[in-house]
């Protein structure tokens, strides 16, 4: 059984790699491989790595369990601390989350502040943008330090993209980490977070982890290059600079009802729960409890006490109950703070059919998604907002569950687990639901805007008035949290009730569900971009050579996607550009032109795919999803 390695602060690893000579840097990737398996845990909490007889590296994490200082990593060899052994051991350890600044003390009667970490629930991705959208007046320019940090991050990102996964080893990653740390010191937390996501993605790809997806790494590169590129131009766009802290403002007196709760589990070892709430006017709020602890914390936090104004509820009770809050503090994205002076009193719960939750299920899902996509300033919120709909189960198809919304001419919708971890009950619950074709179901979920007509349900309940529907216990108030409660046989209608529902699933077989995103020829551009991420600039250049490669973009032009074809062609040409010096010798071209060409194609592809996803939520009069262009 391998020893668990302590997380290492990105700047500590970057400094260790930077101190190596050019000769030692070439050996770093080979030295790092296998370090984790050779680690040994000591009684004092330190971890040792043995490299031969005279070189022993020791990592001594601090009280928080993280190596945050260079002195906490030592080696006994003569070249220490500028030795290969120390850098290899640090590179084998996982990257630590950067700690945000400590919140300032809250003055009496003022709103509180709360820290933001990269591991908080999915909706925290929207907080940086939402908190920064203040007014449309003049936007100040970046400081010289911020512009310089953004330019350095752009250059490091362009070099990493040109190298790709195959050549994006420890040295390339260290350059990104160094630039990310500089961005953090300059006050650009969003740029830093984007760089850390790319480094973690490169590590996962090179280690061939099962959870790695090339498409996710491609998206991370797109976000990093876009963020660094815009900031390097000197524009202080608040949505791109981000914020390390969320400002909480006074919210007065509030009355909220629980919608549901869902587990939070991050790739960086954080776990917890977020409970979604609704006010009588439809305003959305949430209370989260996310801390280090991983899966065990995510599973146990569902019944943890709610730390808000002395409330005597746990998250399970709040998800089906309510609160009356006096002196509330609220962040721009609706997160309720627990500052001094906040008082909370429990209220009786309400079913989804009553109170503020009822309007969530009153309009078709297509209208709700269209409303989310129609507000550009709230694009991040669209990724995390919950919508409701009543559906009829069609059946399982591959890794998803097909359902049809209970409105005229509705398209087929795909249900995917909100979190795929096998130890969480999301997947098991959907698999059990799939075994009841024709079942009527009320779903509350998050639209997946990267997939065609896809919803990730966090809670389900029975459809009012339907006979063939869920039969949940009365104390559940008509809903089941799919991340915490496991649906059993007694929660479903008996087999004899299925005959009365025969034919409700509709005539469309599960295997015939249309997917305009998959059917569109845009996959050719996507494959070219992912080829660049996997194999680097050289792989794109090789793929672009020959008449067959040029003809590959013909289907794009015939489908009317001429801009996508032009951008892909320009990317291929830039990748194959081979400049020569004054003596006719081949010179390495700057990665900037290639990175801009790649970013232009990636940005256009993301916008085109988003349009297809939006169209997939609507249907033609015969109930079929509109065909791709």
Coordinates of C-alpha atoms in Angstrom, one line a residue:
X1 CA 0.0 0.0 0.0
X2 CA 1.6 3.3 -1.1
X3 CA 2.1 6.1 1.3
X4 CA -0.1 9.2 0.9
X5 CA 2.1 12.2 0.0
X6 CA 1.4 15.6 1.5
X7 CA 0.3 18.3 -0.9
X8 CA 3.0 20.8 -2.0
X9 CA 2.4 24.5 -2.6
X10 CA 2.9 25.3 -6.3
X11 CA 5.5 28.0 -5.6
X12 CA 7.7 25.5 -3.6
X13 CA 7.7 23.1 -6.5
X14 CA 8.4 25.8 -9.1
X15 CA 11.3 27.1 -7.1
X16 CA 12.8 23.7 -6.7
X17 CA 12.7 23.0 -10.5
X18 CA 14.0 26.5 -11.3
X19 CA 17.1 25.9 -9.2
X20 CA 18.1 22.8 -11.2
X21 CA 20.8 23.0 -13.9
X22 CA 19.8 22.4 -17.5
X23 CA 21.4 18.9 -17.4
X24 CA 19.4 17.9 -14.3
X25 CA 16.1 19.3 -15.7
X26 CA 16.4 16.8 -18.6
X27 CA 16.4 14.0 -16.1
X28 CA 13.6 15.3 -13.9
X29 CA 10.7 13.4 -15.5
X30 CA 12.4 10.0 -15.2
X31 CA 13.4 10.7 -11.6
X32 CA 9.9 11.7 -10.7
X33 CA 8.4 8.5 -12.1
X34 CA 8.1 5.9 -9.3
X35 CA 8.8 8.3 -6.5
X36 CA 5.3 8.0 -5.0
X37 CA 5.6 4.2 -4.8
X38 CA 8.9 4.4 -3.0
X39 CA 7.7 6.9 -0.3
X40 CA 7.7 5.8 3.3
X41 CA 5.6 7.5 6.0
X42 CA 7.3 8.2 9.4
X43 CA 5.8 8.3 12.9
X44 CA 6.2 12.1 13.1
X45 CA 4.0 12.6 10.0
X46 CA 6.9 13.2 7.6
X47 CA 7.5 11.3 4.4
X48 CA 10.9 10.1 3.2
X49 CA 12.1 9.1 -0.2
X50 CA 15.4 7.1 -0.6
X51 CA 17.5 7.6 -3.7
X52 CA 20.4 5.2 -3.2
X53 CA 22.5 5.1 -0.1
X54 CA 23.5 8.7 0.3
X55 CA 20.4 10.6 -0.8
X56 CA 17.3 10.7 1.4
X57 CA 14.6 13.3 0.8
X58 CA 12.3 14.2 3.7
X59 CA 9.0 16.1 3.4
X60 CA 7.8 17.6 6.7
X61 CA 4.4 19.2 6.2
X62 CA 3.2 22.0 8.4
X63 CA 0.3 21.9 10.8
X64 CA -2.2 22.0 7.9
X65 CA -0.6 18.9 6.4
X66 CA 0.9 20.9 3.4
X67 CA 4.4 21.6 2.4
X68 CA 4.3 25.4 2.1
X69 CA 8.0 26.4 2.7
X70 CA 11.2 25.3 0.9
X71 CA 12.7 24.4 4.3
X72 CA 10.1 21.7 4.8
X73 CA 11.7 19.6 2.0
X74 CA 15.3 18.5 2.6
X75 CA 17.8 16.1 1.0
X76 CA 21.0 14.6 2.5
X77 CA 22.9 14.6 -0.8
X78 CA 25.8 17.1 -1.4
X79 CA 24.0 19.1 -4.1
X80 CA 21.0 19.9 -1.8
X81 CA 18.8 21.9 -1.9
X82 CA 19.5 22.3 -5.7
X83 CA 19.4 18.6 -6.3
X84 CA 17.4 16.3 -8.6
X85 CA 16.2 14.2 -5.7
X86 CA 14.4 17.0 -3.9
X87 CA 12.8 18.3 -7.0
X88 CA 11.6 14.8 -8.0
X89 CA 10.1 14.1 -4.6
X90 CA 8.2 17.5 -4.6
X91 CA 7.0 16.8 -8.2
X92 CA 5.6 13.4 -7.2
X93 CA 3.4 15.0 -4.5
X94 CA 0.0 16.4 -5.3
X95 CA -0.4 20.2 -5.8
X96 CA -1.9 22.0 -2.8
X97 CA -4.8 24.5 -3.2
X98 CA -3.6 28.0 -2.7
X99 CA -4.8 29.5 0.5
X100 CA -6.8 32.7 0.1
X101 CA -6.1 35.7 2.3
X102 CA -7.5 35.7 5.8
X103 CA -10.8 37.6 6.0
X104 CA -10.7 41.0 7.8
X105 CA -12.5 41.2 11.1
X106 CA -16.2 42.1 10.6
X107 CA -17.1 45.4 12.2
X108 CA -20.3 45.5 14.3
X109 CA -23.4 45.9 12.2
X110 CA -21.5 45.4 8.9
X111 CA -21.6 42.6 6.4
X112 CA -19.2 39.7 6.7
X113 CA -16.7 38.3 4.3
X114 CA -15.9 34.7 3.6
X115 CA -13.1 32.9 2.0
X116 CA -13.3 31.3 -1.4
X117 CA -11.3 28.2 -2.3
X118 CA -11.0 26.4 -5.6
X119 CA -12.7 23.4 -4.1
X120 CA -16.0 24.8 -3.2
X121 CA -19.2 23.7 -5.0
X122 CA -19.7 24.1 -8.7
X123 CA -21.5 27.4 -8.3
X124 CA -18.4 29.0 -6.8
X125 CA -17.2 29.2 -10.4
X126 CA -19.8 31.9 -10.9
X127 CA -18.9 33.9 -7.8
X128 CA -15.8 35.6 -9.2
X129 CA -17.8 36.9 -12.2
X130 CA -21.0 37.7 -10.3
X131 CA -19.1 39.5 -7.5
X132 CA -17.2 41.6 -10.0
X133 CA -20.2 42.8 -12.1
X134 CA -20.8 46.1 -10.4
X135 CA -21.5 48.8 -12.9
X136 CA -21.0 49.4 -16.6
X137 CA -18.9 52.6 -16.0
X138 CA -15.2 53.0 -16.9
X139 CA -13.0 49.9 -16.3
X140 CA -9.6 50.8 -14.8
X141 CA -6.4 49.6 -16.4
X142 CA -4.3 46.9 -14.9
X143 CA -1.3 47.9 -12.8
X144 CA 2.1 47.4 -14.3
X145 CA 2.6 44.4 -12.0
X146 CA -0.6 42.8 -13.1
X147 CA 0.0 43.3 -16.8
X148 CA 3.5 41.9 -16.5
X149 CA 2.2 38.8 -14.6
X150 CA -0.5 38.3 -17.2
X151 CA 2.1 38.5 -20.0
X152 CA 4.3 36.0 -18.3
X153 CA 1.4 33.6 -17.8
X154 CA 0.4 33.9 -21.4
X155 CA 3.9 33.1 -22.5
X156 CA 4.1 30.0 -20.2
X157 CA 0.7 28.9 -21.3
X158 CA 1.6 29.2 -25.0
X159 CA 4.8 27.2 -24.4
X160 CA 2.8 24.5 -22.6
X161 CA 0.3 24.4 -25.4
X162 CA 3.0 24.1 -28.1
X163 CA 4.6 21.2 -26.0
X164 CA 1.4 19.3 -25.5
X165 CA 0.9 16.5 -23.1
X166 CA 3.7 14.4 -24.6
X167 CA 6.4 17.1 -23.9
X168 CA 4.6 18.9 -21.0
X169 CA 6.7 17.4 -18.3
X170 CA 7.8 18.7 -14.9
X171 CA 9.9 21.6 -16.4
X172 CA 7.0 22.9 -18.5
X173 CA 4.6 22.5 -15.5
X174 CA 7.0 24.3 -13.2
X175 CA 7.1 27.3 -15.6
X176 CA 3.3 27.5 -15.4
X177 CA 3.4 27.2 -11.7
X178 CA 5.9 30.0 -11.4
X179 CA 3.8 32.2 -13.6
X180 CA 0.7 31.3 -11.7
X181 CA 2.3 32.3 -8.4
X182 CA 3.3 35.6 -9.9
X183 CA -0.3 36.2 -11.0
X184 CA -1.5 35.4 -7.5
X185 CA 0.9 37.9 -6.0
X186 CA -0.2 40.5 -8.5
X187 CA -3.9 40.0 -7.5
X188 CA -5.1 37.9 -10.4
X189 CA -6.6 34.8 -8.6
X190 CA -8.7 33.7 -11.6
X191 CA -5.7 33.5 -13.9
X192 CA -3.8 31.6 -11.2
X193 CA -6.7 29.1 -10.8
X194 CA -6.9 28.6 -14.5
X195 CA -3.1 27.8 -14.6
X196 CA -3.4 25.3 -11.8
X197 CA -6.2 23.5 -13.6
X198 CA -4.0 23.1 -16.6
X199 CA -1.1 21.8 -14.6
X200 CA -3.4 19.3 -12.8
X201 CA -4.8 18.2 -16.2
X202 CA -1.3 17.7 -17.6
X203 CA -0.3 15.6 -14.7
X204 CA -3.5 13.5 -15.0
X205 CA -2.9 13.0 -18.7
X206 CA 0.7 12.0 -18.4
X207 CA -0.1 9.6 -15.5
X208 CA -3.0 8.2 -17.6
X209 CA -5.4 8.5 -14.7
X210 CA -8.8 7.0 -15.4
X211 CA -10.6 10.3 -14.5
X212 CA -8.7 12.2 -17.1
X213 CA -10.6 13.6 -20.2
X214 CA -8.8 15.2 -23.0
X215 CA -11.8 17.5 -23.7
X216 CA -11.5 18.8 -20.1
X217 CA -7.9 19.7 -20.5
X218 CA -8.7 21.3 -23.9
X219 CA -11.3 23.5 -22.1
X220 CA -8.8 24.4 -19.4
X221 CA -6.2 25.5 -21.9
X222 CA -8.9 27.6 -23.7
X223 CA -9.8 29.4 -20.5
X224 CA -6.2 30.0 -19.4
X225 CA -5.1 31.4 -22.8
X226 CA -8.2 33.6 -23.0
X227 CA -7.9 34.9 -19.5
X228 CA -4.1 35.6 -19.8
X229 CA -4.4 37.0 -23.3
X230 CA -7.1 39.5 -22.4
X231 CA -5.4 40.6 -19.2
X232 CA -2.0 40.9 -20.9
X233 CA -3.6 43.5 -23.2
X234 CA -4.0 45.7 -20.2
X235 CA -7.8 45.5 -19.7
X236 CA -8.9 45.0 -16.1
X237 CA -12.1 43.1 -16.9
X238 CA -13.5 42.4 -13.5
X239 CA -14.8 39.0 -14.7
X240 CA -11.3 38.0 -15.6
X241 CA -9.3 39.4 -12.7
X242 CA -11.5 37.6 -10.2
X243 CA -11.5 37.9 -6.5
X244 CA -10.0 35.9 -3.7
X245 CA -12.8 36.9 -1.3
X246 CA -16.5 37.2 -1.6
X247 CA -18.0 40.4 -0.2
X248 CA -21.1 39.9 1.8
X249 CA -23.7 42.7 2.0
X250 CA -26.5 43.1 4.5
X251 CA -29.6 41.2 3.4
X252 CA -32.0 42.3 6.1
X253 CA -34.6 39.8 7.1
X254 CA -35.1 36.8 4.9
X255 CA -37.5 33.8 4.9
X256 CA -36.2 30.8 2.9
X257 CA -37.4 27.3 2.1
X258 CA -35.2 24.3 1.4
X259 CA -35.1 22.9 -2.1
X260 CA -32.6 20.1 -1.9
X261 CA -29.0 19.3 -0.8
X262 CA -26.2 17.8 -2.8
X263 CA -22.7 16.5 -1.9
X264 CA -19.6 18.4 -3.0
X265 CA -16.4 16.5 -3.8
X266 CA -13.4 18.1 -5.5
X267 CA -10.3 16.6 -7.1
X268 CA -8.2 18.5 -4.6
X269 CA -9.4 16.6 -1.5
X270 CA -12.3 18.9 -0.4
X271 CA -15.7 17.5 0.5
X272 CA -18.9 18.8 2.0
X273 CA -22.5 19.7 1.2
X274 CA -24.4 22.6 -0.3
X275 CA -28.1 23.1 0.5
X276 CA -30.2 25.1 -2.0
X277 CA -32.9 27.5 -0.8
X278 CA -35.7 29.6 -2.2
X279 CA -37.3 32.8 -1.0
X280 CA -41.0 33.5 -1.5
X281 CA -40.2 35.9 -4.3
X282 CA -38.2 33.2 -6.2
X283 CA -34.7 34.5 -5.1
X284 CA -32.2 31.7 -4.8
X285 CA -29.8 31.2 -1.9
X286 CA -27.5 28.5 -0.6
X287 CA -25.6 27.4 2.5
X288 CA -22.5 25.4 2.0
X289 CA -20.2 23.5 4.3
X290 CA -17.0 22.5 2.4
X291 CA -13.7 21.5 4.1
X292 CA -10.8 19.2 3.5
X293 CA -11.8 15.6 3.9
X294 CA -12.7 14.2 0.5
X295 CA -15.3 11.5 0.1
X296 CA -15.8 10.8 3.8
X297 CA -16.6 14.5 4.4
X298 CA -18.9 14.7 1.5
X299 CA -20.9 11.8 2.6
X300 CA -21.1 12.8 6.3
X301 CA -21.7 16.5 5.8
X302 CA -25.3 15.8 4.6
X303 CA -26.3 15.6 8.2
X304 CA -23.9 18.2 9.6
X305 CA -25.3 21.1 11.6
X306 CA -26.1 24.3 9.8
X307 CA -23.6 26.9 11.0
X308 CA -25.9 29.9 10.7
X309 CA -27.1 32.2 13.4
X310 CA -27.6 29.5 16.0
X311 CA -30.0 27.5 13.9
X312 CA -30.7 24.0 15.4
X313 CA -31.1 22.3 12.0
X314 CA -28.8 20.0 10.1
X315 CA -28.5 20.1 6.3
X316 CA -30.9 17.2 5.9
X317 CA -33.5 19.0 7.9
X318 CA -32.9 22.3 6.2
X319 CA -33.3 20.7 2.7
X320 CA -36.9 19.9 3.7
X321 CA -37.4 22.8 6.1
X322 CA -37.0 26.5 6.2
X323 CA -35.4 29.4 8.1
X324 CA -36.4 32.9 9.1
X325 CA -33.2 34.9 9.2
X326 CA -32.6 38.3 10.8
X327 CA -29.6 40.4 9.9
X328 CA -28.7 38.2 7.0
X329 CA -25.5 38.7 5.0
X330 CA -25.6 37.6 1.4
X331 CA -22.8 37.3 -1.3
X332 CA -23.5 38.4 -4.9
X333 CA -24.2 34.8 -5.9
X334 CA -26.7 34.2 -3.1
X335 CA -24.5 32.4 -0.6
X336 CA -25.6 33.1 3.0
X337 CA -22.9 34.2 5.4
X338 CA -22.6 33.4 9.1
X339 CA -21.4 36.7 10.3
X340 CA -21.9 38.1 13.8
X341 CA -25.4 39.4 14.3
X342 CA -27.1 36.8 12.1
X343 CA -30.0 35.1 13.8
X344 CA -31.9 32.2 12.3
X345 CA -35.1 30.4 13.4
X346 CA -36.3 27.1 11.9
X347 CA -39.5 27.1 9.9
X348 CA -41.7 24.1 8.8
X349 CA -40.9 22.7 5.4
X350 CA -43.0 22.8 2.3
X351 CA -43.5 20.3 -0.6
X352 CA -42.3 21.2 -4.1
X353 CA -46.0 21.6 -5.1
X354 CA -46.4 24.5 -2.6
X355 CA -44.6 27.7 -1.8
X356 CA -41.7 29.2 -3.8
X357 CA -40.7 25.9 -5.5
X358 CA -43.9 25.5 -7.5
X359 CA -42.9 28.0 -10.3
X360 CA -39.7 26.1 -11.0
X361 CA -41.8 23.3 -12.6
X362 CA -44.4 25.6 -14.2
X363 CA -42.6 26.3 -17.5
X364 CA -40.9 24.0 -20.0
X365 CA -37.2 23.2 -19.5
X366 CA -36.4 24.8 -22.9
X367 CA -37.7 28.1 -21.8
X368 CA -35.7 27.9 -18.5
X369 CA -32.5 27.1 -20.4
X370 CA -33.1 29.8 -23.0
X371 CA -33.5 32.3 -20.2
X372 CA -30.2 31.3 -18.7
X373 CA -28.4 31.5 -22.0
X374 CA -29.9 34.9 -22.9
X375 CA -28.2 36.8 -20.1
X376 CA -24.5 37.1 -21.2
X377 CA -23.5 38.8 -17.9
X378 CA -24.8 35.6 -16.1
X379 CA -23.1 33.0 -18.3
X380 CA -21.4 31.5 -15.3
X381 CA -24.6 31.2 -13.4
X382 CA -26.1 29.4 -16.3
X383 CA -23.6 26.6 -15.7
X384 CA -24.9 26.0 -12.2
X385 CA -28.5 27.1 -12.0
X386 CA -31.2 24.5 -11.1
X387 CA -34.2 24.0 -13.3
X388 CA -37.3 21.8 -12.8
X389 CA -39.4 19.7 -15.2
X390 CA -41.8 16.7 -15.2
X391 CA -40.6 13.9 -17.4
X392 CA -41.6 10.4 -18.5
X393 CA -38.8 7.7 -18.4
X394 CA -38.0 6.2 -21.8
X395 CA -35.1 4.0 -20.8
X396 CA -31.3 3.7 -20.5
X397 CA -29.0 4.4 -23.5
X398 CA -25.3 4.0 -22.9
X399 CA -24.2 6.0 -19.9
X400 CA -27.3 8.1 -19.6
X401 CA -31.0 7.8 -19.0
X402 CA -33.4 9.1 -21.7
X403 CA -36.6 10.8 -20.7
X404 CA -39.2 12.9 -22.4
X405 CA -40.5 16.1 -20.9
X406 CA -44.3 16.1 -20.3
X407 CA -45.0 19.0 -22.6
X408 CA -46.3 18.9 -26.2
X409 CA -43.6 18.3 -28.9
X410 CA -40.8 18.0 -26.3
X411 CA -37.4 16.6 -27.3
X412 CA -35.8 13.6 -25.6
X413 CA -33.6 14.7 -22.6
X414 CA -30.6 12.9 -21.3
X415 CA -30.1 12.5 -17.5
X416 CA -26.5 12.0 -16.3
X417 CA -25.3 11.7 -12.7
X418 CA -24.7 15.0 -11.0
X419 CA -21.5 13.4 -9.6
X420 CA -20.2 10.2 -11.1
X421 CA -18.2 8.9 -8.1
X422 CA -19.2 5.3 -7.5
X423 CA -19.4 5.8 -3.7
X424 CA -22.1 8.4 -4.1
X425 CA -25.6 7.2 -4.9
X426 CA -26.3 9.4 -8.0
X427 CA -25.5 6.7 -10.6
X428 CA -27.2 3.9 -8.7
X429 CA -30.4 5.9 -8.4
X430 CA -30.5 6.7 -12.1
X431 CA -29.9 3.1 -13.0
X432 CA -32.8 2.0 -10.8
X433 CA -35.1 4.7 -12.3
X434 CA -34.1 3.5 -15.8
X435 CA -35.6 0.1 -15.0
X436 CA -39.1 1.6 -14.9
X437 CA -40.0 2.7 -18.4
X438 CA -43.1 5.0 -18.5
X439 CA -42.5 6.2 -14.9
X440 CA -43.6 9.8 -14.4
X441 CA -40.9 11.8 -12.6
X442 CA -40.4 15.3 -11.3
X443 CA -36.8 16.3 -11.7
X444 CA -34.7 19.2 -10.3
X445 CA -31.4 19.4 -11.9
X446 CA -28.6 21.4 -13.5
X447 CA -28.4 21.7 -17.3
X448 CA -25.1 20.5 -18.7
X449 CA -24.4 23.2 -21.3
X450 CA -21.6 21.2 -22.8
X451 CA -23.9 18.4 -24.0
X452 CA -27.0 18.2 -26.1
X453 CA -30.3 18.4 -24.1
X454 CA -28.6 17.0 -20.9
X455 CA -29.7 17.5 -17.4
X456 CA -27.8 16.4 -14.2
X457 CA -30.5 15.8 -11.6
X458 CA -29.8 16.5 -7.9
X459 CA -33.3 15.6 -6.6
X460 CA -36.4 13.9 -7.9
X461 CA -40.0 13.5 -6.7
X462 CA -43.4 12.2 -7.7
X463 CA -45.5 14.0 -10.3
X464 CA -48.7 15.3 -8.7
X465 CA -51.8 13.4 -9.9
X466 CA -49.9 10.7 -11.8
X467 CA -50.6 7.1 -11.0
X468 CA -47.3 5.6 -12.2
X469 CA -44.9 7.7 -10.3
X470 CA -42.6 7.6 -7.2
X471 CA -44.1 6.7 -3.8
X472 CA -41.9 8.4 -1.3
X473 CA -42.2 8.4 2.6
X474 CA -44.3 11.3 3.9
X475 CA -41.4 12.7 6.0
X476 CA -39.4 13.2 2.7
X477 CA -41.9 15.9 1.7
X478 CA -42.2 14.6 -1.9
X479 CA -38.5 14.6 -2.9
X480 CA -35.4 12.5 -2.7
X481 CA -31.9 14.0 -2.7
X482 CA -30.1 11.7 -5.2
X483 CA -26.6 12.3 -3.7
X484 CA -27.7 11.2 -0.2
X485 CA -30.8 9.0 -0.4
X486 CA -30.9 5.7 -2.2
X487 CA -34.2 4.8 -3.9
X488 CA -35.4 1.4 -2.9
X489 CA -38.1 -0.9 -4.4
X490 CA -40.8 0.4 -2.0
X491 CA -40.3 3.9 -3.5
X492 CA -41.5 2.8 -6.9
X493 CA -45.0 1.7 -8.0
X494 CA -45.9 -2.0 -8.0
X495 CA -45.4 -4.0 -11.2
X496 CA -49.2 -4.3 -11.9
X497 CA -49.3 -0.5 -12.2
X498 CA -46.9 -0.6 -15.2
X499 CA -49.6 -2.0 -17.5
X500 CA -51.7 1.1 -17.1
X501 CA -48.6 3.2 -18.1
X502 CA -47.8 1.2 -21.2
X503 CA -47.0 3.3 -24.1
X504 CA -46.4 6.5 -22.0
X505 CA -42.7 6.4 -22.9
X506 CA -43.5 7.2 -26.6
X507 CA -42.6 5.5 -29.8
X508 CA -39.0 6.6 -30.0
X509 CA -36.5 3.9 -29.1
X510 CA -33.8 4.9 -26.7
X511 CA -31.1 4.2 -29.2
X512 CA -32.6 6.7 -31.7
X513 CA -32.1 9.8 -29.6
X514 CA -30.8 12.5 -31.9
X515 CA -27.7 14.5 -30.9
X516 CA -27.1 17.6 -33.0
X517 CA -23.8 18.2 -31.3
X518 CA -22.4 14.8 -32.1
X519 CA -23.9 14.8 -35.7
X520 CA -22.4 18.2 -36.6
X521 CA -19.1 18.2 -38.6
X522 CA -17.6 20.4 -35.9
X523 CA -16.0 17.3 -34.5
X524 CA -13.3 17.7 -37.0
X525 CA -12.3 21.0 -35.4
X526 CA -12.6 19.5 -32.0
X527 CA -10.3 16.6 -33.0
X528 CA -7.7 19.1 -34.4
X529 CA -7.7 21.1 -31.1
X530 CA -7.4 18.0 -28.9
X531 CA -4.6 16.7 -31.2
X532 CA -2.7 19.9 -30.4
X533 CA -3.3 19.5 -26.6
X534 CA -2.2 15.8 -26.7
X535 CA 0.7 16.0 -29.1
X536 CA 1.6 19.6 -29.2
X537 CA 2.3 21.8 -32.2
X538 CA 4.2 19.1 -34.1
X539 CA 1.1 16.8 -34.0
X540 CA -1.1 19.5 -35.5
X541 CA 1.5 20.2 -38.2
X542 CA 1.7 16.5 -39.1
X543 CA -2.1 16.2 -39.2
X544 CA -2.3 19.2 -41.5
X545 CA 0.0 17.9 -44.2
X546 CA -1.2 16.2 -47.3
X547 CA -4.3 16.6 -49.5
X548 CA -6.5 14.4 -47.3
X549 CA -6.0 16.8 -44.4
X550 CA -7.0 19.8 -46.5
X551 CA -10.1 17.9 -47.7
X552 CA -11.2 17.2 -44.2
X553 CA -12.7 20.7 -43.8
X554 CA -14.9 20.3 -46.9
X555 CA -17.8 19.0 -44.9
X556 CA -17.5 22.0 -42.7
X557 CA -17.9 24.4 -45.7
X558 CA -20.7 22.3 -47.2
X559 CA -22.6 22.6 -43.9
X560 CA -22.2 26.4 -43.9
X561 CA -19.5 26.4 -41.1
X562 CA -17.0 28.3 -43.2
X563 CA -15.6 30.3 -40.2
X564 CA -14.8 27.1 -38.4
X565 CA -13.1 25.7 -41.6
X566 CA -11.1 28.9 -42.1
X567 CA -9.9 29.0 -38.5
X568 CA -8.9 25.3 -38.5
X569 CA -7.0 25.9 -41.8
X570 CA -5.2 28.9 -40.3
X571 CA -4.3 26.9 -37.2
X572 CA -2.9 24.1 -39.3
X573 CA -0.9 26.5 -41.4
X574 CA 0.5 28.3 -38.3
X575 CA 1.5 25.0 -36.7
X576 CA 3.5 24.0 -39.8
X577 CA 5.2 27.4 -40.2
X578 CA 8.9 26.8 -40.3
X579 CA 10.9 30.1 -40.2
X580 CA 14.6 30.2 -41.0
X581 CA 17.4 32.4 -39.8
X582 CA 19.7 34.5 -42.0
X583 CA 21.8 31.4 -42.8
X584 CA 18.8 29.4 -43.9
X585 CA 18.7 27.2 -40.8
X586 CA 15.4 26.2 -39.3
X587 CA 14.6 28.3 -36.2
X588 CA 12.0 27.6 -33.5
X589 CA 9.1 29.9 -34.1
X590 CA 7.6 31.8 -31.3
X591 CA 4.6 30.0 -29.7
X592 CA 2.5 33.2 -29.6
X593 CA 1.2 33.0 -33.2
X594 CA 0.3 29.3 -32.8
X595 CA -1.4 30.0 -29.4
X596 CA -3.5 32.8 -30.8
X597 CA -4.6 30.7 -33.8
X598 CA -5.4 27.8 -31.5
X599 CA -7.4 30.1 -29.1
X600 CA -9.3 31.6 -32.0
X601 CA -10.4 28.1 -33.3
X602 CA -11.2 26.9 -29.7
X603 CA -13.3 30.0 -28.9
X604 CA -15.3 29.8 -32.1
X605 CA -15.8 26.0 -31.6
X606 CA -17.1 26.6 -28.0
X607 CA -19.6 29.3 -29.2
X608 CA -20.8 27.1 -32.1
X609 CA -21.3 24.1 -29.8
X610 CA -23.1 26.2 -27.3
X611 CA -25.5 27.3 -30.0
X612 CA -26.2 23.6 -31.0
X613 CA -26.7 22.7 -27.3
X614 CA -29.3 25.6 -26.9
X615 CA -31.1 24.3 -30.1
X616 CA -31.2 20.8 -28.7
X617 CA -33.6 21.8 -25.9
X618 CA -36.3 22.8 -28.4
X619 CA -38.2 20.4 -30.7
X620 CA -39.9 20.5 -34.1
X621 CA -43.7 19.9 -34.3
X622 CA -43.2 16.2 -34.7
X623 CA -41.2 16.0 -31.4
X624 CA -37.8 15.5 -33.0
X625 CA -34.8 17.6 -32.1
X626 CA -33.8 20.1 -34.9
X627 CA -31.1 18.7 -37.1
X628 CA -27.6 20.1 -36.9
X629 CA -26.5 22.6 -39.6

